[in-house]
Amino acid sequence: TKIVLGTIYLIMYVVGILVYLTFKMLFGNITSLLEKAAKNKKPRRAKRHGLYVYELKKVFISSKLILLAALLLGAKIYYLVGTEHTDDLYEREYHRLCTALGGELTDEKAEYIMSGLAECEDIMSRHEEMRELVQSGGITSSAYNEYLQKLYAAEVKKDALTRLNEQKDRIGSLCAEEKNAEIVYDTGWLTLFCAVPDFFLYALILLLFAGSYSFEARAGMRGLLPCLKNGGRTLDAFKFSAAVTSAAVLCLIFISTDIFFIARTYPPEDIAAPVLSLRGVAPWLDGLSVGGYLMLYILCKTVAHMLFAALVVAAAKLLCRPILVIPAVTALTLLPHFAV
């Protein structure tokens, strides 16, 4: 074994010497070759995105605010889980009827809604009469209990039919104006589109970027930045771009979370239906589908949060200290919302 290993090492040594001598004969001295290559090498330009990445690291990593982002997202998920209504009998009946009657409104569907409402009201109107009969012995307890089951079913069905009747009336008025609308299961879409502002995301963006210029202020660079070649405009551009893109990504994450939990409770159906099928939608959006309106909603909400992040950074540039930035931005954006 030792003889074999020695032979292998000797062969490798000889091959290495031969390769070295061949390389030297072809290209000359290795040291001079490397020096020549170093002289001919063009100086590397500084990467333009280096400052952008630095700003992102400063916001999320160095300040450990990524933990705040995870905490607020976790709090939002905990809130959504706590407000889920997974076993709502009234909602299940409404979903069943919307699935059965969904689509274009016809005379047969309108007649079914009206006759169903009349039948439910007839059952509910006999409650006092049936109670008096069971008390006087006119009917047996089993017959009264059977009526109570019908009464409860009628209450549930009437609630669903009342909502469908509102859809029917709205669709009728829209068709009279030659606008397209259909019967749809609208609970999930209305829950998403009519939701209150996401204060978890609002607080996250505000806390993340309120200290965008605190480091420069502590280091005494505010008076130095105007003396630079571009007057600090490059630094400002990277700070604003980092804040705006981060806000866009965070907004998409939070919207995706909303959609996921809403879809778990209210199936997102009829995505190809006309958006005017949903109440509260502006009439000039006629021709747009529910799916198209969803894309428009996501785009508008994302742009709004990007502008909010830019506002926070602008306030941070003027006021520097987060303890001043947060109350100022809150007074400017949040108080008018509650005032209205």
PDB file of N, CA and C in Angstrom, residues 216-297:
ATOM      1  N   GLU A 216     -28.930  59.871  10.609  1.00  0.00           N
ATOM      2  CA  GLU A 216     -28.262  61.061  10.071  1.00  0.00           C
ATOM      3  C   GLU A 216     -28.346  62.225  11.050  1.00  0.00           C
ATOM      4  N   ALA A 217     -29.463  62.334  11.759  1.00  0.00           N
ATOM      5  CA  ALA A 217     -29.618  63.420  12.723  1.00  0.00           C
ATOM      6  C   ALA A 217     -28.688  63.224  13.916  1.00  0.00           C
ATOM      7  N   ARG A 218     -28.571  61.984  14.415  1.00  0.00           N
ATOM      8  CA  ARG A 218     -27.689  61.728  15.555  1.00  0.00           C
ATOM      9  C   ARG A 218     -26.222  61.917  15.182  1.00  0.00           C
ATOM     10  N   ALA A 219     -25.874  61.600  13.937  1.00  0.00           N
ATOM     11  CA  ALA A 219     -24.487  61.734  13.498  1.00  0.00           C
ATOM     12  C   ALA A 219     -24.130  63.154  13.070  1.00  0.00           C
ATOM     13  N   GLY A 220     -25.090  64.067  13.138  1.00  0.00           N
ATOM     14  CA  GLY A 220     -24.830  65.457  12.751  1.00  0.00           C
ATOM     15  C   GLY A 220     -24.632  65.654  11.262  1.00  0.00           C
ATOM     16  N   MET A 221     -25.298  64.851  10.440  1.00  0.00           N
ATOM     17  CA  MET A 221     -25.113  64.922   8.986  1.00  0.00           C
ATOM     18  C   MET A 221     -26.124  65.815   8.297  1.00  0.00           C
ATOM     19  N   ARG A 222     -27.082  66.351   9.023  1.00  0.00           N
ATOM     20  CA  ARG A 222     -28.103  67.175   8.370  1.00  0.00           C
ATOM     21  C   ARG A 222     -27.494  68.416   7.731  1.00  0.00           C
ATOM     22  N   GLY A 223     -26.519  69.017   8.411  1.00  0.00           N
ATOM     23  CA  GLY A 223     -25.879  70.191   7.824  1.00  0.00           C
ATOM     24  C   GLY A 223     -24.860  69.852   6.760  1.00  0.00           C
ATOM     25  N   LEU A 224     -24.391  68.595   6.762  1.00  0.00           N
ATOM     26  CA  LEU A 224     -23.386  68.180   5.790  1.00  0.00           C
ATOM     27  C   LEU A 224     -23.998  67.753   4.462  1.00  0.00           C
ATOM     28  N   LEU A 225     -25.171  67.156   4.499  1.00  0.00           N
ATOM     29  CA  LEU A 225     -25.780  66.625   3.278  1.00  0.00           C
ATOM     30  C   LEU A 225     -25.977  67.684   2.195  1.00  0.00           C
ATOM     31  N   PRO A 226     -26.427  68.908   2.507  1.00  0.00           N
ATOM     32  CA  PRO A 226     -26.570  69.908   1.437  1.00  0.00           C
ATOM     33  C   PRO A 226     -25.255  70.286   0.771  1.00  0.00           C
ATOM     34  N   CYS A 227     -24.124  69.985   1.403  1.00  0.00           N
ATOM     35  CA  CYS A 227     -22.825  70.334   0.826  1.00  0.00           C
ATOM     36  C   CYS A 227     -22.334  69.291  -0.172  1.00  0.00           C
ATOM     37  N   LEU A 228     -22.996  68.157  -0.261  1.00  0.00           N
ATOM     38  CA  LEU A 228     -22.579  67.121  -1.193  1.00  0.00           C
ATOM     39  C   LEU A 228     -22.899  67.526  -2.621  1.00  0.00           C
ATOM     40  N   LYS A 229     -22.382  66.735  -3.562  1.00  0.00           N
ATOM     41  CA  LYS A 229     -22.515  67.060  -4.975  1.00  0.00           C
ATOM     42  C   LYS A 229     -23.974  67.201  -5.393  1.00  0.00           C
ATOM     43  N   ASN A 230     -24.791  66.238  -4.989  1.00  0.00           N
ATOM     44  CA  ASN A 230     -26.215  66.268  -5.339  1.00  0.00           C
ATOM     45  C   ASN A 230     -27.081  66.758  -4.193  1.00  0.00           C
ATOM     46  N   GLY A 231     -26.458  67.344  -3.177  1.00  0.00           N
ATOM     47  CA  GLY A 231     -27.235  67.877  -2.062  1.00  0.00           C
ATOM     48  C   GLY A 231     -27.984  66.830  -1.277  1.00  0.00           C
ATOM     49  N   GLY A 232     -27.486  65.598  -1.275  1.00  0.00           N
ATOM     50  CA  GLY A 232     -28.164  64.529  -0.535  1.00  0.00           C
ATOM     51  C   GLY A 232     -29.363  63.958  -1.257  1.00  0.00           C
ATOM     52  N   ARG A 233     -29.585  64.367  -2.520  1.00  0.00           N
ATOM     53  CA  ARG A 233     -30.757  63.878  -3.245  1.00  0.00           C
ATOM     54  C   ARG A 233     -30.665  62.385  -3.534  1.00  0.00           C
ATOM     55  N   THR A 234     -29.455  61.881  -3.756  1.00  0.00           N
ATOM     56  CA  THR A 234     -29.299  60.444  -3.983  1.00  0.00           C
ATOM     57  C   THR A 234     -29.698  59.646  -2.754  1.00  0.00           C
ATOM     58  N   LEU A 235     -29.258  60.107  -1.583  1.00  0.00           N
ATOM     59  CA  LEU A 235     -29.639  59.436  -0.341  1.00  0.00           C
ATOM     60  C   LEU A 235     -31.147  59.483  -0.148  1.00  0.00           C
ATOM     61  N   ASP A 236     -31.748  60.649  -0.411  1.00  0.00           N
ATOM     62  CA  ASP A 236     -33.201  60.768  -0.273  1.00  0.00           C
ATOM     63  C   ASP A 236     -33.922  59.818  -1.224  1.00  0.00           C
ATOM     64  N   ALA A 237     -33.414  59.726  -2.459  1.00  0.00           N
ATOM     65  CA  ALA A 237     -34.063  58.862  -3.443  1.00  0.00           C
ATOM     66  C   ALA A 237     -34.046  57.406  -2.995  1.00  0.00           C
ATOM     67  N   PHE A 238     -32.936  56.952  -2.455  1.00  0.00           N
ATOM     68  CA  PHE A 238     -32.849  55.565  -2.015  1.00  0.00           C
ATOM     69  C   PHE A 238     -33.691  55.322  -0.767  1.00  0.00           C
ATOM     70  N   LYS A 239     -33.765  56.294   0.119  1.00  0.00           N
ATOM     71  CA  LYS A 239     -34.615  56.132   1.301  1.00  0.00           C
ATOM     72  C   LYS A 239     -36.079  56.031   0.897  1.00  0.00           C
ATOM     73  N   PHE A 240     -36.511  56.920  -0.018  1.00  0.00           N
ATOM     74  CA  PHE A 240     -37.903  56.890  -0.456  1.00  0.00           C
ATOM     75  C   PHE A 240     -38.208  55.610  -1.230  1.00  0.00           C
ATOM     76  N   SER A 241     -37.298  55.187  -2.100  1.00  0.00           N
ATOM     77  CA  SER A 241     -37.546  53.969  -2.875  1.00  0.00           C
ATOM     78  C   SER A 241     -37.585  52.741  -1.977  1.00  0.00           C
ATOM     79  N   ALA A 242     -36.718  52.683  -0.970  1.00  0.00           N
ATOM     80  CA  ALA A 242     -36.737  51.555  -0.039  1.00  0.00           C
ATOM     81  C   ALA A 242     -38.051  51.517   0.740  1.00  0.00           C
ATOM     82  N   ALA A 243     -38.511  52.680   1.177  1.00  0.00           N
ATOM     83  CA  ALA A 243     -39.766  52.730   1.933  1.00  0.00           C
ATOM     84  C   ALA A 243     -40.956  52.376   1.058  1.00  0.00           C
ATOM     85  N   VAL A 244     -40.984  52.893  -0.162  1.00  0.00           N
ATOM     86  CA  VAL A 244     -42.124  52.676  -1.042  1.00  0.00           C
ATOM     87  C   VAL A 244     -42.221  51.213  -1.463  1.00  0.00           C
ATOM     88  N   THR A 245     -41.114  50.624  -1.866  1.00  0.00           N
ATOM     89  CA  THR A 245     -41.159  49.220  -2.276  1.00  0.00           C
ATOM     90  C   THR A 245     -41.455  48.297  -1.097  1.00  0.00           C
ATOM     91  N   SER A 246     -40.911  48.608   0.068  1.00  0.00           N
ATOM     92  CA  SER A 246     -41.215  47.799   1.258  1.00  0.00           C
ATOM     93  C   SER A 246     -42.695  47.879   1.602  1.00  0.00           C
ATOM     94  N   ALA A 247     -43.264  49.084   1.504  1.00  0.00           N
ATOM     95  CA  ALA A 247     -44.686  49.243   1.788  1.00  0.00           C
ATOM     96  C   ALA A 247     -45.539  48.454   0.799  1.00  0.00           C
ATOM     97  N   ALA A 248     -45.123  48.428  -0.476  1.00  0.00           N
ATOM     98  CA  ALA A 248     -45.870  47.668  -1.476  1.00  0.00           C
ATOM     99  C   ALA A 248     -45.854  46.178  -1.161  1.00  0.00           C
ATOM    100  N   VAL A 249     -44.691  45.656  -0.800  1.00  0.00           N
ATOM    101  CA  VAL A 249     -44.580  44.226  -0.476  1.00  0.00           C
ATOM    102  C   VAL A 249     -45.392  43.896   0.775  1.00  0.00           C
ATOM    103  N   LEU A 250     -45.280  44.733   1.801  1.00  0.00           N
ATOM    104  CA  LEU A 250     -46.034  44.492   3.034  1.00  0.00           C
ATOM    105  C   LEU A 250     -47.536  44.558   2.779  1.00  0.00           C
ATOM    106  N   CYS A 251     -47.953  45.511   1.947  1.00  0.00           N
ATOM    107  CA  CYS A 251     -49.376  45.640   1.640  1.00  0.00           C
ATOM    108  C   CYS A 251     -49.892  44.388   0.937  1.00  0.00           C
ATOM    109  N   LEU A 252     -49.145  43.872  -0.015  1.00  0.00           N
ATOM    110  CA  LEU A 252     -49.560  42.657  -0.715  1.00  0.00           C
ATOM    111  C   LEU A 252     -49.629  41.467   0.240  1.00  0.00           C
ATOM    112  N   ILE A 253     -48.699  41.399   1.191  1.00  0.00           N
ATOM    113  CA  ILE A 253     -48.734  40.312   2.171  1.00  0.00           C
ATOM    114  C   ILE A 253     -49.986  40.411   3.036  1.00  0.00           C
ATOM    115  N   PHE A 254     -50.308  41.609   3.494  1.00  0.00           N
ATOM    116  CA  PHE A 254     -51.468  41.785   4.374  1.00  0.00           C
ATOM    117  C   PHE A 254     -52.768  41.569   3.595  1.00  0.00           C
ATOM    118  N   ILE A 255     -52.825  42.030   2.338  1.00  0.00           N
ATOM    119  CA  ILE A 255     -54.029  41.795   1.538  1.00  0.00           C
ATOM    120  C   ILE A 255     -54.218  40.301   1.283  1.00  0.00           C
ATOM    121  N   SER A 256     -53.127  39.600   0.988  1.00  0.00           N
ATOM    122  CA  SER A 256     -53.213  38.157   0.777  1.00  0.00           C
ATOM    123  C   SER A 256     -53.721  37.450   2.025  1.00  0.00           C
ATOM    124  N   THR A 257     -53.301  37.929   3.187  1.00  0.00           N
ATOM    125  CA  THR A 257     -53.787  37.351   4.439  1.00  0.00           C
ATOM    126  C   THR A 257     -55.287  37.565   4.592  1.00  0.00           C
ATOM    127  N   ASP A 258     -55.751  38.775   4.273  1.00  0.00           N
ATOM    128  CA  ASP A 258     -57.193  39.057   4.333  1.00  0.00           C
ATOM    129  C   ASP A 258     -57.974  38.139   3.402  1.00  0.00           C
ATOM    130  N   ILE A 259     -57.513  38.033   2.169  1.00  0.00           N
ATOM    131  CA  ILE A 259     -58.219  37.220   1.183  1.00  0.00           C
ATOM    132  C   ILE A 259     -58.260  35.760   1.616  1.00  0.00           C
ATOM    133  N   PHE A 260     -57.164  35.263   2.165  1.00  0.00           N
ATOM    134  CA  PHE A 260     -57.111  33.862   2.594  1.00  0.00           C
ATOM    135  C   PHE A 260     -58.143  33.585   3.671  1.00  0.00           C
ATOM    136  N   PHE A 261     -58.222  34.428   4.694  1.00  0.00           N
ATOM    137  CA  PHE A 261     -59.141  34.155   5.798  1.00  0.00           C
ATOM    138  C   PHE A 261     -60.592  34.429   5.405  1.00  0.00           C
ATOM    139  N   ILE A 262     -60.833  35.411   4.540  1.00  0.00           N
ATOM    140  CA  ILE A 262     -62.203  35.649   4.076  1.00  0.00           C
ATOM    141  C   ILE A 262     -62.672  34.482   3.219  1.00  0.00           C
ATOM    142  N   ALA A 263     -61.780  33.975   2.362  1.00  0.00           N
ATOM    143  CA  ALA A 263     -62.150  32.859   1.489  1.00  0.00           C
ATOM    144  C   ALA A 263     -62.433  31.590   2.290  1.00  0.00           C
ATOM    145  N   ARG A 264     -61.813  31.442   3.453  1.00  0.00           N
ATOM    146  CA  ARG A 264     -62.080  30.271   4.287  1.00  0.00           C
ATOM    147  C   ARG A 264     -63.509  30.276   4.810  1.00  0.00           C
ATOM    148  N   THR A 265     -64.059  31.470   5.045  1.00  0.00           N
ATOM    149  CA  THR A 265     -65.401  31.570   5.601  1.00  0.00           C
ATOM    150  C   THR A 265     -66.456  31.769   4.516  1.00  0.00           C
ATOM    151  N   TYR A 266     -66.163  32.623   3.550  1.00  0.00           N
ATOM    152  CA  TYR A 266     -67.105  32.939   2.481  1.00  0.00           C
ATOM    153  C   TYR A 266     -66.461  32.595   1.138  1.00  0.00           C
ATOM    154  N   PRO A 267     -66.853  31.503   0.507  1.00  0.00           N
ATOM    155  CA  PRO A 267     -66.217  31.096  -0.755  1.00  0.00           C
ATOM    156  C   PRO A 267     -66.280  32.221  -1.800  1.00  0.00           C
ATOM    157  N   PRO A 268     -65.144  32.563  -2.409  1.00  0.00           N
ATOM    158  CA  PRO A 268     -65.118  33.653  -3.397  1.00  0.00           C
ATOM    159  C   PRO A 268     -65.625  33.187  -4.758  1.00  0.00           C
ATOM    160  N   GLU A 269     -66.930  33.181  -4.931  1.00  0.00           N
ATOM    161  CA  GLU A 269     -67.536  32.700  -6.166  1.00  0.00           C
ATOM    162  C   GLU A 269     -67.884  33.870  -7.094  1.00  0.00           C
ATOM    163  N   ASP A 270     -68.326  33.514  -8.299  1.00  0.00           N
ATOM    164  CA  ASP A 270     -68.821  34.490  -9.285  1.00  0.00           C
ATOM    165  C   ASP A 270     -67.775  35.550  -9.601  1.00  0.00           C
ATOM    166  N   ILE A 271     -66.518  35.132  -9.770  1.00  0.00           N
ATOM    167  CA  ILE A 271     -65.453  36.102 -10.021  1.00  0.00           C
ATOM    168  C   ILE A 271     -65.580  36.716 -11.412  1.00  0.00           C
ATOM    169  N   ALA A 272     -66.292  36.042 -12.324  1.00  0.00           N
ATOM    170  CA  ALA A 272     -66.474  36.569 -13.673  1.00  0.00           C
ATOM    171  C   ALA A 272     -67.758  37.371 -13.818  1.00  0.00           C
ATOM    172  N   ALA A 273     -68.534  37.498 -12.747  1.00  0.00           N
ATOM    173  CA  ALA A 273     -69.805  38.232 -12.818  1.00  0.00           C
ATOM    174  C   ALA A 273     -69.549  39.733 -12.922  1.00  0.00           C
ATOM    175  N   PRO A 274     -70.507  40.496 -13.451  1.00  0.00           N
ATOM    176  CA  PRO A 274     -70.349  41.962 -13.508  1.00  0.00           C
ATOM    177  C   PRO A 274     -70.209  42.535 -12.104  1.00  0.00           C
ATOM    178  N   VAL A 275     -69.326  43.507 -11.963  1.00  0.00           N
ATOM    179  CA  VAL A 275     -69.048  44.050 -10.639  1.00  0.00           C
ATOM    180  C   VAL A 275     -70.237  44.834 -10.090  1.00  0.00           C
ATOM    181  N   LEU A 276     -71.132  45.303 -10.964  1.00  0.00           N
ATOM    182  CA  LEU A 276     -72.312  46.017 -10.474  1.00  0.00           C
ATOM    183  C   LEU A 276     -73.280  45.085  -9.754  1.00  0.00           C
ATOM    184  N   SER A 277     -73.014  43.789  -9.789  1.00  0.00           N
ATOM    185  CA  SER A 277     -73.813  42.854  -8.999  1.00  0.00           C
ATOM    186  C   SER A 277     -73.616  43.072  -7.505  1.00  0.00           C
ATOM    187  N   LEU A 278     -72.496  43.710  -7.134  1.00  0.00           N
ATOM    188  CA  LEU A 278     -72.221  44.016  -5.730  1.00  0.00           C
ATOM    189  C   LEU A 278     -72.753  45.398  -5.404  1.00  0.00           C
ATOM    190  N   ARG A 279     -73.390  45.514  -4.253  1.00  0.00           N
ATOM    191  CA  ARG A 279     -73.939  46.814  -3.884  1.00  0.00           C
ATOM    192  C   ARG A 279     -72.805  47.772  -3.495  1.00  0.00           C
ATOM    193  N   GLY A 280     -73.070  49.057  -3.736  1.00  0.00           N
ATOM    194  CA  GLY A 280     -72.108  50.088  -3.362  1.00  0.00           C
ATOM    195  C   GLY A 280     -71.061  50.376  -4.404  1.00  0.00           C
ATOM    196  N   VAL A 281     -71.079  49.691  -5.550  1.00  0.00           N
ATOM    197  CA  VAL A 281     -70.086  49.920  -6.594  1.00  0.00           C
ATOM    198  C   VAL A 281     -70.567  51.053  -7.493  1.00  0.00           C
ATOM    199  N   ALA A 282     -69.640  51.931  -7.879  1.00  0.00           N
ATOM    200  CA  ALA A 282     -69.981  53.079  -8.713  1.00  0.00           C
ATOM    201  C   ALA A 282     -70.524  52.619 -10.063  1.00  0.00           C
ATOM    202  N   PRO A 283     -71.606  53.238 -10.571  1.00  0.00           N
ATOM    203  CA  PRO A 283     -72.203  52.803 -11.844  1.00  0.00           C
ATOM    204  C   PRO A 283     -71.263  52.925 -13.039  1.00  0.00           C
ATOM    205  N   TRP A 284     -70.272  53.840 -12.983  1.00  0.00           N
ATOM    206  CA  TRP A 284     -69.397  54.015 -14.134  1.00  0.00           C
ATOM    207  C   TRP A 284     -68.429  52.846 -14.326  1.00  0.00           C
ATOM    208  N   LEU A 285     -68.442  51.894 -13.379  1.00  0.00           N
ATOM    209  CA  LEU A 285     -67.618  50.694 -13.533  1.00  0.00           C
ATOM    210  C   LEU A 285     -68.341  49.590 -14.278  1.00  0.00           C
ATOM    211  N   ASP A 286     -69.451  49.931 -14.927  1.00  0.00           N
ATOM    212  CA  ASP A 286     -70.205  48.954 -15.709  1.00  0.00           C
ATOM    213  C   ASP A 286     -69.303  48.349 -16.794  1.00  0.00           C
ATOM    214  N   GLY A 287     -69.337  47.028 -16.926  1.00  0.00           N
ATOM    215  CA  GLY A 287     -68.491  46.337 -17.882  1.00  0.00           C
ATOM    216  C   GLY A 287     -67.285  45.667 -17.248  1.00  0.00           C
ATOM    217  N   LEU A 288     -66.985  46.047 -16.009  1.00  0.00           N
ATOM    218  CA  LEU A 288     -65.858  45.444 -15.295  1.00  0.00           C
ATOM    219  C   LEU A 288     -66.357  44.231 -14.513  1.00  0.00           C
ATOM    220  N   SER A 289     -65.576  43.162 -14.505  1.00  0.00           N
ATOM    221  CA  SER A 289     -65.947  41.963 -13.752  1.00  0.00           C
ATOM    222  C   SER A 289     -65.519  42.091 -12.298  1.00  0.00           C
ATOM    223  N   VAL A 290     -66.003  41.167 -11.485  1.00  0.00           N
ATOM    224  CA  VAL A 290     -65.605  41.156 -10.073  1.00  0.00           C
ATOM    225  C   VAL A 290     -64.102  40.908  -9.945  1.00  0.00           C
ATOM    226  N   GLY A 291     -63.571  40.027 -10.783  1.00  0.00           N
ATOM    227  CA  GLY A 291     -62.131  39.769 -10.760  1.00  0.00           C
ATOM    228  C   GLY A 291     -61.325  40.995 -11.157  1.00  0.00           C
ATOM    229  N   GLY A 292     -61.801  41.731 -12.180  1.00  0.00           N
ATOM    230  CA  GLY A 292     -61.123  42.961 -12.568  1.00  0.00           C
ATOM    231  C   GLY A 292     -61.181  44.010 -11.473  1.00  0.00           C
ATOM    232  N   TYR A 293     -62.315  44.079 -10.787  1.00  0.00           N
ATOM    233  CA  TYR A 293     -62.438  45.029  -9.680  1.00  0.00           C
ATOM    234  C   TYR A 293     -61.517  44.635  -8.528  1.00  0.00           C
ATOM    235  N   LEU A 294     -61.325  43.332  -8.325  1.00  0.00           N
ATOM    236  CA  LEU A 294     -60.387  42.862  -7.286  1.00  0.00           C
ATOM    237  C   LEU A 294     -58.966  43.333  -7.604  1.00  0.00           C
ATOM    238  N   MET A 295     -58.554  43.211  -8.883  1.00  0.00           N
ATOM    239  CA  MET A 295     -57.221  43.679  -9.265  1.00  0.00           C
ATOM    240  C   MET A 295     -57.093  45.193  -9.072  1.00  0.00           C
ATOM    241  N   LEU A 296     -58.161  45.924  -9.427  1.00  0.00           N
ATOM    242  CA  LEU A 296     -58.150  47.375  -9.242  1.00  0.00           C
ATOM    243  C   LEU A 296     -58.092  47.736  -7.763  1.00  0.00           C
ATOM    244  N   TYR A 297     -58.796  46.994  -6.941  1.00  0.00           N
ATOM    245  CA  TYR A 297     -58.786  47.219  -5.488  1.00  0.00           C
ATOM    246  C   TYR A 297     -57.389  47.007  -4.921  1.00  0.00           C
TER     247      TYR A 297
END
